[in-house]
């Protein structure tokens, strides 16, 4: 591999992954260094991988943001008989966030927040364009040598409104296990909030040096994303002030909420809190956390104050503690002031708590009507329920009509009078019930419809027919989605049916030259076998072929009989002179010369005109003979009558003597 598309001169490999390799390349047309990403040849034979790679090119090409690696060009190149797609991208020099954390350790909170803020901006631009990344992880975030942040690899991204593509319909678990959102791990549809969750996992790792969940297998990690809560990241970060600890935990754990409705609802919202965290200000998530904690507890609420911290460094830098000013500490003075304030406030606090306890007790005795929440989405319903003074409990139930995340019912039902603090169950729609796609390979269309109906699925139309030499006609050779995938009931499964072997009519190529016949047959997909035979026809001419005019399986071998051109038809040499005979033989393709003709005993004749003409020849006229055949001729010879008689008598006496001697 040297040059691609007569434009990109390939250099060294600068990256490799499960499905593609990335090369440094020189754009010969524009004279610039680029990165060329090429799908691996063995995967290029798979239509699903080609589709995924093509979608990466489309999605990346639609995005124009300084924090997203730019795509310049796309195309395909022939490798090992396969059309292999490639993407030409901006060449970025730097290190991935994964490598930086691995080599240098975790980031301080302010630096981590500032580093990932451009990622939020890039994702918001992507989401505004209708594209979900679905594989946000440290390895896909590049910190350039100039400190810029770049988001890479939209290989498994999909459009937010793409509900028809085969790869989306499978609801397959796609992504990297350590950063996989719970809905992706459960095979459900990913949206913009799924990217928020993954970025929360990345922030967790940037702060602590390790991902939130680890396990021996990807399935074990995915299970934890669905079922378990991560340990607060502040537990792994030493020397945090209480405000920073609450800020860090609130931002990370809000981004990583199990249910999308409980997370930041956009990358922009997460970015706002990262900006506050970078400045040392109290984040929105921290304020919400403190407010919720205050509603459910009788203890006084802690007030968070902004921490005075130095301006955060640029991405890729590290904090260096400033030298303490050599000034005399004022801590004893401030301690005295604080103790005095606490002492004066003690009486007020005790009185306030007594009043608050009495007030809370009175409120708990009140009864409140359960609000009507049916049809609201989860987050709004939870908010209204808590606002009314109730605790909430979630129960999910599939429903073919009600969209996912909408309230189906409450228990007790709306209007019921309950004491404040009572738990009300919200019955939430989980969408259509999931079912497993059956294996349809080898079934007829009717059998496939029955199998799909039993699973609660439908056969997609139209059914596509493709020739197959291996699968009998009428049986299914391919399905999409594949067997074993979980789909909502009522979804369609598309199939490809065998049309039987592909057949082609054998053309009649007799009379053509061999090279013409071979070109005709191979263009139709046939293999050609040549049988050379002796013939008087010109050398290389096709004399016959097997099964002309018949329909046979494409790719079959056709045997053609081809003339060697080594035979000729013996001409009639009677009455010709020897030279005229040579000329006649030459016209038929004879390879001999005049001296190669053997003359037998001449035959006497009295005709002057017949003298020295051919009386007979061997081989006989009309015989098919080799062009190098040995020719014998008998010539007429004119003789007088007396000479002929005496010679006859002499011959008779000689014959008599020989008979007596015997």
XYZ file of C-alpha atoms in Angstrom:
662
model
C 0.000 0.000 0.000
C 1.711 3.205 -1.231
C -0.881 5.559 -2.716
C -4.661 5.645 -2.256
C -7.006 7.095 -4.885
C -3.977 8.491 -6.775
C -3.878 11.268 -4.169
C -2.896 10.109 -0.671
C 0.616 8.793 -0.132
C 0.492 6.411 2.831
C 3.033 6.664 5.664
C 3.376 4.933 9.011
C 0.574 3.488 11.125
C -0.360 5.979 13.861
C -3.265 4.079 15.365
C -5.112 0.802 15.170
C -8.396 -0.475 16.537
C -10.763 -3.390 16.346
C -12.158 -2.465 12.937
C -9.732 -0.019 11.317
C -6.173 1.221 11.015
C -5.118 4.877 10.903
C -2.155 5.979 8.792
C -0.317 9.245 8.488
C -0.637 10.293 4.847
C 0.378 13.111 2.544
C -2.324 14.774 0.456
C -0.460 15.129 -2.849
C -3.118 17.445 -4.284
C -3.177 20.007 -1.447
C 0.281 19.315 -0.035
C -0.781 18.738 3.564
C -0.387 15.986 6.145
C -3.608 14.134 6.954
C -4.760 11.078 8.864
C -6.240 8.313 6.699
C -8.493 5.802 8.438
C -9.098 2.549 6.531
C -11.438 -0.320 7.382
C -9.603 -3.618 7.812
C -9.779 -5.779 4.690
C -11.301 -8.811 6.404
C -14.094 -6.632 7.841
C -14.701 -4.854 4.528
C -16.284 -8.073 3.257
C -19.068 -7.646 5.878
C -21.847 -5.274 4.823
C -22.576 -4.325 8.470
C -19.028 -3.137 9.092
C -18.987 -1.252 5.801
C -22.271 0.413 6.783
C -20.904 1.340 10.218
C -17.754 2.801 8.650
C -19.792 4.672 6.033
C -21.983 6.117 8.780
C -18.900 7.351 10.639
C -17.831 9.246 7.524
C -21.312 10.717 7.039
C -21.760 11.700 10.683
C -18.290 13.186 11.069
C -18.601 15.007 7.764
C -21.837 16.673 8.913
C -20.151 18.165 11.972
C -18.117 21.349 11.942
C -16.797 22.241 15.388
C -13.302 23.147 16.621
C -13.462 20.376 19.235
C -14.375 17.665 16.688
C -11.740 16.143 14.395
C -12.526 17.413 10.883
C -13.231 15.054 7.968
C -11.806 16.147 4.593
C -12.630 13.326 2.199
C -13.994 9.770 1.885
C -13.670 7.048 -0.715
C -12.977 3.397 -1.444
C -9.875 1.521 -2.564
C -9.516 -1.982 -4.006
C -7.551 -4.312 -1.694
C -7.290 -8.071 -2.231
C -10.316 -7.975 -4.521
C -12.426 -6.110 -1.931
C -13.688 -2.528 -2.010
C -12.295 -1.072 1.235
C -13.706 2.291 2.449
C -11.485 5.006 3.913
C -11.859 8.400 5.607
C -9.390 11.281 5.299
C -9.276 13.369 8.480
C -7.469 16.222 10.128
C -4.064 15.076 11.429
C -3.978 15.788 15.172
C -0.730 15.715 17.136
C -1.039 15.017 20.840
C -2.070 12.355 23.356
C -5.380 10.780 24.277
C -6.924 11.471 27.667
C -6.508 7.758 28.395
C -2.742 7.958 27.906
C -2.424 11.179 29.915
C -4.276 9.744 32.930
C -2.327 6.500 32.666
C 1.067 8.222 32.466
C 0.545 11.285 34.694
C -2.212 10.233 37.067
C -5.594 11.857 37.755
C -6.394 15.523 37.163
C -7.203 18.031 39.914
C -10.976 18.767 39.857
C -10.717 22.245 38.323
C -8.361 21.039 35.594
C -10.501 17.989 34.813
C -13.567 20.219 34.490
C -11.829 22.685 32.173
C -10.388 19.860 30.043
C -13.783 18.228 29.478
C -15.724 21.459 28.948
C -14.844 21.515 25.179
C -16.058 17.906 24.978
C -19.464 19.067 26.257
C -19.486 21.789 23.621
C -18.555 19.291 20.882
C -21.266 16.867 22.004
C -23.865 19.629 22.152
C -22.992 20.543 18.555
C -23.275 16.873 17.613
C -26.630 16.511 19.382
C -27.926 19.717 17.792
C -27.061 18.116 14.434
C -29.090 15.066 15.462
C -26.137 12.725 16.057
C -25.418 10.685 19.199
C -21.757 9.629 19.563
C -22.469 6.460 21.663
C -18.795 5.704 22.377
C -17.438 8.570 24.468
C -14.341 7.330 26.321
C -10.865 8.632 27.222
C -9.350 6.962 24.144
C -11.633 9.059 21.904
C -10.655 12.396 23.482
C -7.387 13.895 22.240
C -5.417 16.668 23.957
C -3.282 18.253 21.245
C 0.248 19.541 21.716
C -1.195 23.062 21.778
C -3.659 22.189 24.566
C -6.764 21.988 22.355
C -9.309 19.239 22.987
C -10.615 17.092 20.110
C -13.393 14.465 20.086
C -12.720 11.573 17.691
C -14.300 8.429 16.274
C -17.967 8.722 15.397
C -17.769 5.055 14.250
C -20.915 3.898 16.081
C -22.719 7.224 16.171
C -26.245 7.361 14.844
C -28.838 9.956 14.000
C -31.297 10.794 16.774
C -34.210 10.278 14.381
C -32.796 7.137 12.759
C -35.482 4.616 13.704
C -35.399 2.642 10.505
C -31.814 1.585 9.993
C -31.086 -2.058 10.536
C -28.252 -1.425 12.941
C -30.394 0.852 15.083
C -33.350 -1.502 15.124
C -31.248 -4.247 16.622
C -30.850 -2.186 19.789
C -27.539 -4.010 20.058
C -25.233 -3.219 22.958
C -22.665 -1.012 21.257
C -19.956 0.941 23.038
C -17.083 0.389 25.449
C -18.128 -1.421 28.636
C -16.486 0.908 31.191
C -18.334 3.940 29.762
C -21.614 2.341 28.673
C -24.880 3.947 29.767
C -27.432 1.677 31.511
C -29.868 1.995 28.608
C -27.173 0.907 26.132
C -26.212 -1.994 28.401
C -29.873 -3.065 28.418
C -30.033 -2.892 24.629
C -32.329 0.130 24.584
C -32.141 3.185 22.373
C -29.378 5.659 23.165
C -29.998 9.400 23.074
C -28.051 12.556 23.917
C -28.283 11.756 27.634
C -26.439 8.493 26.990
C -23.433 10.539 25.874
C -23.806 12.607 29.068
C -23.596 9.403 31.131
C -20.487 8.234 29.269
C -18.846 11.626 29.742
C -19.669 11.371 33.456
C -17.736 8.079 33.508
C -14.831 9.782 31.725
C -14.878 12.614 34.285
C -14.878 10.003 37.070
C -11.755 8.386 35.601
C -10.026 11.724 34.994
C -10.567 12.594 38.686
C -9.742 9.219 40.267
C -7.426 7.499 37.791
C -9.778 4.540 37.252
C -13.243 3.970 35.718
C -16.310 3.863 38.000
C -16.892 0.150 37.430
C -14.423 -2.637 36.738
C -14.893 -6.365 36.228
C -13.392 -9.477 34.711
C -15.620 -9.356 31.624
C -17.445 -6.615 29.690
C -20.750 -8.226 30.729
C -19.812 -7.941 34.400
C -19.029 -4.250 33.932
C -22.245 -3.635 31.972
C -24.240 -5.310 34.765
C -22.763 -2.874 37.298
C -23.754 0.083 35.121
C -27.359 -1.148 35.245
C -27.608 -2.364 38.861
C -24.968 -0.780 41.085
C -24.164 2.720 42.267
C -20.585 3.947 41.872
C -18.590 4.914 44.914
C -18.387 8.691 45.288
C -15.299 9.947 43.419
C -14.344 12.233 46.320
C -13.443 9.115 48.344
C -10.449 8.630 46.029
C -9.303 12.270 45.917
C -7.256 13.411 48.918
C -7.300 16.852 50.523
C -10.589 18.095 49.091
C -12.461 20.857 50.862
C -16.080 19.969 51.737
C -17.401 22.316 49.045
C -15.212 20.860 46.303
C -16.039 17.310 47.442
C -19.788 17.986 47.237
C -19.299 19.738 43.879
C -17.304 16.825 42.432
C -19.670 14.124 43.695
C -22.810 16.002 42.659
C -21.630 16.697 39.107
C -20.268 13.195 38.476
C -23.164 11.305 40.061
C -25.796 13.497 38.391
C -24.189 12.814 34.999
C -24.100 9.092 35.896
C -27.687 8.788 37.145
C -29.150 5.397 36.232
C -32.218 6.852 34.578
C -31.802 9.425 31.790
C -34.503 11.649 33.316
C -32.391 12.105 36.457
C -29.256 13.197 34.582
C -28.269 16.466 33.023
C -30.703 16.717 30.145
C -28.080 17.969 27.715
C -24.333 18.187 27.289
C -24.771 21.945 27.550
C -26.194 21.590 31.104
C -23.245 19.426 32.120
C -20.902 21.973 30.551
C -22.414 24.764 32.666
C -21.635 22.841 35.846
C -18.124 21.973 34.635
C -17.529 25.669 34.086
C -18.672 26.386 37.668
C -16.532 23.525 38.990
C -13.500 24.884 37.129
C -14.068 28.318 38.722
C -14.556 26.864 42.203
C -18.171 28.062 42.337
C -21.057 25.983 43.703
C -22.530 23.888 40.894
C -26.223 23.570 40.075
C -26.028 19.853 40.856
C -24.571 20.581 44.297
C -27.335 23.092 45.053
C -29.977 20.546 44.004
C -28.301 17.892 46.119
C -28.294 20.107 49.210
C -31.904 21.198 48.627
C -33.160 17.603 48.320
C -31.208 16.557 51.389
C -32.769 19.423 53.347
C -36.322 18.339 52.501
C -35.903 14.879 53.965
C -33.945 15.623 57.150
C -34.572 17.524 60.378
C -30.926 18.494 60.744
C -29.825 21.934 59.657
C -28.693 22.290 56.079
C -25.036 22.963 55.361
C -24.497 26.044 53.230
C -21.805 25.696 50.582
C -19.592 28.677 49.977
C -17.381 29.166 46.934
C -13.826 28.098 47.534
C -11.187 30.654 46.823
C -8.863 28.828 44.464
C -6.325 30.017 41.911
C -7.431 30.251 38.296
C -7.498 26.757 36.800
C -4.609 25.853 34.494
C -4.951 25.140 30.822
C -5.706 21.555 29.671
C -2.648 19.325 29.965
C -1.067 21.433 32.705
C -0.734 20.473 36.360
C -1.372 22.516 39.495
C 1.641 23.679 41.437
C 0.984 24.820 44.971
C 1.960 28.413 45.564
C 4.501 29.154 48.207
C 2.787 30.225 51.393
C 3.252 33.824 52.234
C 5.566 34.294 55.132
C 3.047 36.101 57.214
C 2.021 35.494 60.706
C -1.075 33.291 60.914
C -4.301 34.927 61.974
C -5.952 31.578 62.710
C -6.136 32.103 66.556
C -7.987 35.383 66.028
C -10.489 33.909 63.606
C -10.980 30.851 65.835
C -11.982 33.091 68.702
C -14.467 34.953 66.530
C -16.007 31.709 65.179
C -16.412 30.255 68.705
C -18.131 33.400 69.855
C -20.566 33.329 66.960
C -21.331 29.642 67.560
C -22.001 30.279 71.242
C -24.369 33.150 70.488
C -26.148 31.131 67.787
C -26.594 28.030 69.945
C -29.702 29.240 71.743
C -31.268 30.348 68.462
C -30.499 27.013 66.791
C -32.060 25.016 69.633
C -35.164 27.168 69.523
C -35.393 26.958 65.742
C -35.082 23.165 65.737
C -37.782 22.830 68.366
C -40.095 25.001 66.292
C -39.174 23.112 63.104
C -39.865 19.721 64.719
C -43.292 20.879 65.873
C -44.037 22.321 62.459
C -42.928 19.120 60.682
C -45.039 16.978 63.014
C -48.086 19.079 62.216
C -47.393 18.891 58.490
C -47.052 15.107 58.610
C -50.567 14.810 60.014
C -52.029 16.662 57.020
C -53.507 14.659 54.154
C -52.875 15.621 50.562
C -54.502 14.404 47.347
C -52.310 12.354 45.024
C -51.875 14.493 41.886
C -52.934 13.237 38.454
C -49.635 12.328 36.804
C -50.799 9.993 34.016
C -49.239 10.968 30.675
C -46.402 12.992 32.190
C -42.818 11.961 31.621
C -40.869 10.464 34.489
C -38.861 13.512 35.566
C -41.876 15.839 35.599
C -43.994 13.299 37.492
C -41.303 12.768 40.130
C -40.934 16.516 40.542
C -44.694 17.083 40.992
C -44.998 14.153 43.392
C -42.185 15.406 45.598
C -43.555 18.932 45.369
C -46.833 17.619 46.798
C -44.920 16.122 49.735
C -44.850 12.441 48.752
C -42.033 9.944 48.423
C -41.763 8.226 45.050
C -41.179 4.643 44.005
C -40.798 3.597 40.369
C -42.298 0.505 38.761
C -41.664 -0.074 35.055
C -44.148 -1.924 32.890
C -44.112 -2.536 29.115
C -46.943 -0.986 27.128
C -47.385 -1.192 23.350
C -49.235 2.149 23.106
C -47.693 4.497 25.676
C -44.234 5.893 24.826
C -41.281 4.932 26.975
C -40.837 6.996 30.176
C -44.449 8.203 30.392
C -46.587 7.573 33.486
C -49.183 4.833 33.008
C -50.757 5.025 36.470
C -50.129 5.773 40.134
C -50.685 3.568 43.147
C -52.712 4.783 45.007
C -54.587 6.380 42.121
C -54.909 10.102 41.549
C -57.173 11.911 44.047
C -56.450 9.553 46.952
C -55.961 11.444 50.243
C -52.660 10.460 51.885
C -50.461 11.848 54.625
C -47.403 13.780 53.508
C -44.323 11.579 53.249
C -46.323 8.548 52.082
C -44.728 6.604 49.225
C -46.639 6.697 45.946
C -45.723 4.216 43.225
C -45.317 5.638 39.734
C -46.034 3.015 37.083
C -43.812 4.046 34.147
C -44.042 2.722 30.599
C -40.902 0.930 29.448
C -42.243 1.017 25.900
C -43.090 -2.009 23.878
C -42.266 -5.358 25.420
C -38.938 -6.732 24.251
C -38.714 -10.079 22.494
C -35.882 -12.134 21.043
C -35.517 -12.407 17.267
C -35.762 -16.093 16.227
C -33.357 -17.780 13.819
C -35.046 -17.837 10.402
C -32.233 -19.337 8.332
C -33.353 -22.261 6.191
C -37.080 -21.562 6.709
C -39.630 -20.824 4.007
C -41.444 -17.485 4.060
C -44.554 -19.078 5.581
C -42.490 -20.800 8.276
C -40.677 -17.533 8.993
C -43.975 -15.647 9.362
C -45.184 -18.245 11.846
C -41.945 -18.091 13.863
C -42.022 -14.283 13.919
C -45.693 -14.164 14.889
C -44.975 -16.490 17.799
C -42.269 -14.057 18.964
C -44.549 -11.033 18.499
C -42.663 -9.739 15.465
C -43.581 -9.102 11.835
C -41.998 -9.974 8.503
C -40.721 -6.866 6.743
C -41.705 -6.184 3.144
C -40.580 -6.572 0.481
C -38.815 -9.922 0.684
C -35.567 -9.733 -1.276
C -34.532 -12.649 -3.534
C -30.901 -13.502 -4.211
C -29.389 -16.419 -6.123
C -27.632 -19.039 -4.006
C -25.811 -22.170 -5.050
C -25.836 -23.498 -1.465
C -29.358 -22.855 -0.134
C -32.372 -24.455 -1.840
C -34.765 -22.136 -3.646
C -37.405 -20.590 -1.376
C -35.435 -20.882 1.865
C -34.182 -17.863 3.839
C -30.448 -17.198 3.533
C -30.144 -13.922 5.510
C -32.088 -11.901 8.082
C -31.790 -8.444 9.606
C -31.663 -8.074 12.598
C -29.812 -11.298 13.272
C -31.116 -14.038 15.556
C -30.815 -13.460 19.299
C -31.216 -9.666 19.211
C -33.824 -8.123 21.546
C -36.452 -6.004 19.752
C -39.676 -4.297 20.844
C -42.685 -6.469 20.021
C -44.273 -5.475 16.737
C -40.932 -4.663 15.107
C -40.152 -5.863 11.595
C -37.509 -8.392 10.602
C -36.377 -8.301 6.975
C -35.206 -11.418 5.168
C -33.449 -12.451 1.979
C -34.769 -15.570 0.236
C -32.806 -17.952 -1.963
C -33.755 -17.808 -5.628
C -31.806 -21.001 -6.227
C -28.634 -21.226 -8.272
C -28.018 -18.368 -10.674
C -28.254 -19.737 -14.242
C -26.997 -18.394 -17.568
C -27.648 -19.539 -21.148
C -24.528 -20.861 -22.904
C -23.983 -18.926 -26.160
C -22.971 -20.724 -29.369
C -19.352 -19.724 -30.005
C -18.548 -22.309 -32.709
C -16.592 -20.827 -35.612
C -14.989 -18.151 -33.408
C -11.314 -18.037 -32.598
C -10.419 -19.380 -29.143
C -9.592 -15.957 -27.654
C -12.945 -14.580 -28.837
C -14.845 -17.548 -27.420
C -13.027 -17.325 -24.069
C -13.779 -13.607 -23.761
C -17.475 -14.217 -24.461
C -17.825 -17.089 -21.990
C -15.824 -15.573 -19.127
C -17.793 -12.315 -19.402
C -20.871 -14.386 -18.524
C -19.155 -15.892 -15.491
C -18.202 -19.252 -16.978
C -14.927 -21.096 -16.584
C -13.419 -22.370 -19.865
C -11.684 -25.708 -20.478
C -9.967 -26.249 -23.866
C -9.844 -29.587 -25.717
C -7.554 -29.369 -28.775
C -8.326 -31.826 -31.582
C -6.989 -32.655 -35.074
C -8.969 -30.857 -37.730
C -8.773 -29.443 -41.197
C -10.260 -26.180 -39.869
C -7.874 -23.252 -39.232
C -5.807 -23.471 -36.081
C -7.557 -21.959 -33.004
C -11.078 -22.161 -34.460
C -13.769 -23.432 -32.049
C -15.285 -26.594 -33.484
C -17.829 -27.408 -30.780
C -18.697 -26.820 -27.085
C -20.639 -28.570 -24.363
C -24.356 -27.815 -23.919
C -24.716 -24.863 -26.329
C -27.947 -22.924 -25.813
C -28.736 -24.575 -22.459
C -29.295 -22.821 -19.096
C -26.601 -23.869 -16.609
C -25.440 -22.697 -13.168
C -23.356 -19.548 -13.346
C -19.699 -20.283 -12.857
C -19.906 -23.709 -14.511
C -16.996 -24.955 -16.607
C -17.653 -25.045 -20.360
C -15.457 -27.321 -22.503
C -14.682 -26.056 -26.002
C -13.138 -28.202 -28.758
C -10.530 -26.238 -30.693
C -8.847 -27.109 -33.990
C -5.119 -27.800 -33.987
C -5.156 -26.904 -37.718
C -2.812 -29.821 -38.533
C -4.995 -31.666 -41.109
C -5.735 -31.010 -44.774
C -7.985 -32.533 -47.434
C -5.949 -34.358 -50.069
C -6.600 -32.694 -53.449
C -7.152 -34.632 -56.705
C -3.732 -34.682 -58.426
C -4.766 -36.751 -61.486
C -3.625 -35.287 -64.800
C -1.345 -32.723 -63.133
C 2.346 -32.433 -63.600
C 4.511 -32.916 -60.557
C 4.992 -29.153 -60.107
C 1.284 -28.541 -60.527
C 0.694 -31.191 -57.864
C 3.085 -29.436 -55.483
C 1.209 -26.172 -56.023
C -2.152 -27.859 -55.401
C -0.866 -29.459 -52.189
C 0.564 -26.147 -50.983
C -2.790 -24.498 -51.471
C -4.253 -27.011 -49.029
C -1.567 -26.272 -46.440
C 0.892 -29.075 -47.210
C 4.246 -28.465 -45.496
C 6.409 -30.555 -47.903
C 8.493 -29.617 -50.959
C 8.811 -31.028 -54.502
C 11.659 -33.284 -53.440
C 9.492 -34.845 -50.746
C 7.174 -36.437 -53.339
C 8.152 -39.993 -54.121
C 7.717 -41.180 -57.733
C 6.725 -44.815 -58.229
C 7.223 -46.961 -61.352
C 5.857 -44.927 -64.267
C 2.857 -46.171 -66.148
C 3.299 -46.486 -69.906
C 1.032 -44.502 -72.195
C 0.863 -43.925 -75.904
C -0.600 -40.460 -75.448
C 1.819 -37.660 -75.944
C -0.375 -35.239 -73.987
C -0.454 -37.508 -70.926
C 3.302 -37.955 -70.789
C 4.764 -36.941 -67.398
C 1.345 -36.285 -65.844
C 0.093 -38.029 -62.736
C -1.749 -41.250 -63.282
C -2.452 -41.893 -59.583
C -1.445 -40.592 -56.129
C -1.404 -41.733 -52.523
C -3.101 -40.642 -50.220
C -6.225 -40.650 -52.323
C -8.101 -37.496 -53.179
C -10.555 -36.417 -50.444
C -8.693 -38.082 -47.560
C -8.088 -35.966 -44.396
C -4.355 -36.217 -43.837
C -1.624 -34.560 -41.780
C -0.148 -31.499 -43.422
C 3.262 -33.172 -43.319
C 1.986 -36.314 -45.116
C 4.350 -38.312 -47.384
C 2.970 -38.239 -50.954
C 3.591 -40.876 -53.597
C 2.691 -40.410 -57.257
C 2.688 -42.540 -60.430
C 3.449 -40.646 -63.637
C 2.468 -41.560 -67.167
C 5.380 -42.236 -69.486
C 5.001 -42.233 -73.329
C 6.461 -45.342 -75.037
C 6.516 -46.782 -78.643
C 4.498 -49.960 -79.483
C 7.546 -52.209 -80.373
C 9.350 -51.224 -77.284
C 6.331 -52.045 -75.302
C 5.922 -55.509 -76.960
C 9.555 -56.584 -76.582
C 9.573 -55.434 -73.038
C 6.391 -57.423 -72.440
C 7.931 -60.598 -73.982
C 11.090 -60.175 -71.954
C 9.049 -59.746 -68.862
C 7.085 -62.909 -69.727
C 10.221 -65.065 -70.254
C 11.644 -63.844 -66.989
C 8.488 -64.732 -65.133
C 8.429 -68.243 -66.722
C 12.029 -68.991 -65.719
C 11.316 -67.908 -62.165
C 8.267 -70.209 -62.042
C 10.256 -73.278 -63.350
C 13.018 -72.675 -60.824
C 10.513 -72.774 -58.035
